[in-house]
Structures are given as structure tokens and as C-alpha cells.
Amino acid sequence: METIHSKFAVDTCEEFSMEANPGDLTEEKIKLLQGYGVNRISLGVQVLDNAMLKELGRAHQVKDVYATVNNLSKHGFSNISIDMIYALPKQTVSHFSDTLQEAISFQLPHYSAYALQIEPKTIFYNRFRKGQLHRPEQEEEVEMYRELIKKMAAHGISQYEISNFAKPGFESKHNLTYWNNDFYYGFGAGASGYLPGERTINIKPLPAYIKQANLDGRPVLKVDKIGKKEQVEEEMFLGLRKTAGIDIKLFANKFGFSMFDLYKEEVAYLENKGWVKLEDDFLRLTEEGKLFGNDVFEQFLLGMEDLERVY
């Protein structure tokens, strides 16, 4: 924190967000974060069920969530977010609805909810390959997502991105940086950065990061070059994740050509499917389109010959 304060004008920072696990934030740590200007906390709650938390390998219990939220509120933190996961093994729509209702009862200004992804080299992945992992059917996962949208709306918590919901004015500026395809630095072990023309991924774990940082001051594991093709594709993928959608005029100003110079047929196809809509100079996903996001995004992959038409 002292290093951050020595290098950046934290006092002018609109959002200084930290992630934490419930139960890890002692009152001493909360006071420390507050003293250094942190004004937003995101808690990795995942699910409000002790048995499922154990199944997920999480160290905290439901009581830790309550204790952490209470301690944060007691010390003046009002911008608190809860992260949840759904489509968990053996989870039913009814169970997820109960977790949602309990999470909403905290009356927090921000919530995130993501469907479980089975990542390689994880316990879940190994069990999934062996046929030992019972996941909800796709129809149940869709129903959970619909329940998420319905319950949040009923409590005045607006969806501003496929998986994120907030009361007005509490949309995460950090998250919006990603979806607006804006640039950002990545400091620390395993951090990602996005600068003009390149994405970077730093070395991890921490000891290896520190060793390389002391050697040459640049502990970067990988640099991916980002050309115009990748920039345009990512503008589409990321922008459509937002409920606001893609600003068609802003796209033209940013890239020097109209979105429809590249994607006229694709947009028409997706409109016909009922997955996107054009309104008020924005291209947005429909409610149905949110359920088929990957199929929508696939339509905006480019070949080099596509870009040659507009440059």
C-alpha cells in the first residue's frame, strides 16, 4: 500500500477495489485498507451453503460471510460486492434461488454471478472426465440464469453486463475497463495487462516473480501482440457483454470505419435469430441472445481478408 501511494495519486482515484475471501478480513485489515484509501471490497462468496463450499474447496463458511459484511459495514464500507457461482455440482434451480435470495438480503449495491467453468488441471476437471461429477443439465443452468436476472430486477439491482448487477452508480469501474476494451496495467505475480498493441501476463508464483523483477525489473511471462484484427474482434466480444451494448458511432471513431462495413451480414443474421437488436445507435444482445453469447461472439471472428476491405 505504501508503494502504491508513493507512485500513484490515490486520493484522486474514484474506485480503489480489493478482492477478499470471507473470513480473511480481520478488523485490523479492514482499518488498514480503509486508511490507505480502499473504497470498494469484492467478496468471493461463491455460494451460501456450507456443504457446497466444502465441495468447492473453500475455506470459509456462511457465518464468515455475515461476519465480514457486518465488519465492513461497521467500519463505513458501503461499496461491497458479492461474487457467486451457479450450475454447481448437485445444485438445483431451487437451491440457487435460495442462495440468491439470501445474498440479496444483505442489500449490497453490487453482485456478480458466473456459471461454473470446468477448467483443466482442477479437481473438478478430473472428476468430470471420470464421469464422477454431476452437473445440472443445460436447461437447468439456463433457468438459473433467468432466475438471477428476474430476482435482481425485482430488487432494483440492474444488469449492466452479462454476469454483473448493480444499483445505479455502483457499476464497477474496474470491470467496465475490461468490457470497454480500454487499456490497463498489470502489476504483481500472475497479473495481466493491456497496453496499445500488446497483452501481457506476469510470472507466477510470487517467489519467481520477485526473482525476475530483481534481475531485470520486468517479470513478464508472455507478451501477445494485438493487431487490428484482434482489437476489432475484442471490441465486439467485450462490448456486447454490456447491457448498454456497442456504441456504433464510437466504434467508427475508434477504428475509422463503420461496424457495418465488416459485419453487415453477421448483424442481419443475428437480428433474424433474435439474438441482437439495433436501437438508439447501439448494438445490443437481446435477453435470448444473452443465453447464446458464445454463438453470437463467434459471428464476429475475422479473417485477414475482411480487414483488407476496410483498410
Short mmCIF file of C-alpha atoms in Angstrom, two decimals, residues 181 183 194-199 223-235 254-255 257 262-263 302-304 307 311:
data_model
loop_
_atom_site.label_atom_id
_atom_site.label_comp_id
_atom_site.label_asym_id
_atom_site.label_seq_id
_atom_site.Cartn_x
_atom_site.Cartn_y
_atom_site.Cartn_z
CA ASN A 181 -11.70 -2.67 -24.20
CA PHE A 183 -6.01 -0.16 -21.54
CA TYR A 194 -3.33 -4.49 -21.77
CA LEU A 195 -1.38 -1.74 -23.49
CA PRO A 196 -1.52 -0.45 -27.09
CA GLY A 197 -0.61 -3.36 -29.33
CA GLU A 198 0.02 -5.97 -26.65
CA ARG A 199 -1.36 -8.03 -23.80
CA VAL A 223 3.52 -10.89 -24.44
CA ASP A 224 0.79 -11.36 -27.04
CA LYS A 225 0.78 -8.89 -29.90
CA ILE A 226 -2.64 -7.39 -30.56
CA GLY A 227 -3.20 -6.25 -34.13
CA LYS A 228 -6.20 -4.51 -35.68
CA LYS A 229 -7.95 -7.84 -36.24
CA GLU A 230 -7.79 -8.78 -32.56
CA GLN A 231 -8.72 -5.25 -31.45
CA VAL A 232 -11.87 -5.23 -33.58
CA GLU A 233 -12.90 -8.75 -32.52
CA GLU A 234 -12.40 -7.94 -28.85
CA GLU A 235 -14.33 -4.69 -29.21
CA LYS A 254 -12.18 4.42 -32.79
CA PHE A 255 -11.40 2.34 -35.87
CA PHE A 257 -14.76 2.64 -40.44
CA LEU A 262 -17.33 -5.53 -41.70
CA TYR A 263 -20.36 -7.07 -40.10
CA LEU A 302 -12.43 -12.13 -38.71
CA GLY A 303 -10.13 -13.31 -41.44
CA MET A 304 -7.31 -11.03 -42.61
CA LEU A 307 -9.86 -6.18 -42.68
CA TYR A 311 -8.14 -0.52 -44.71
#
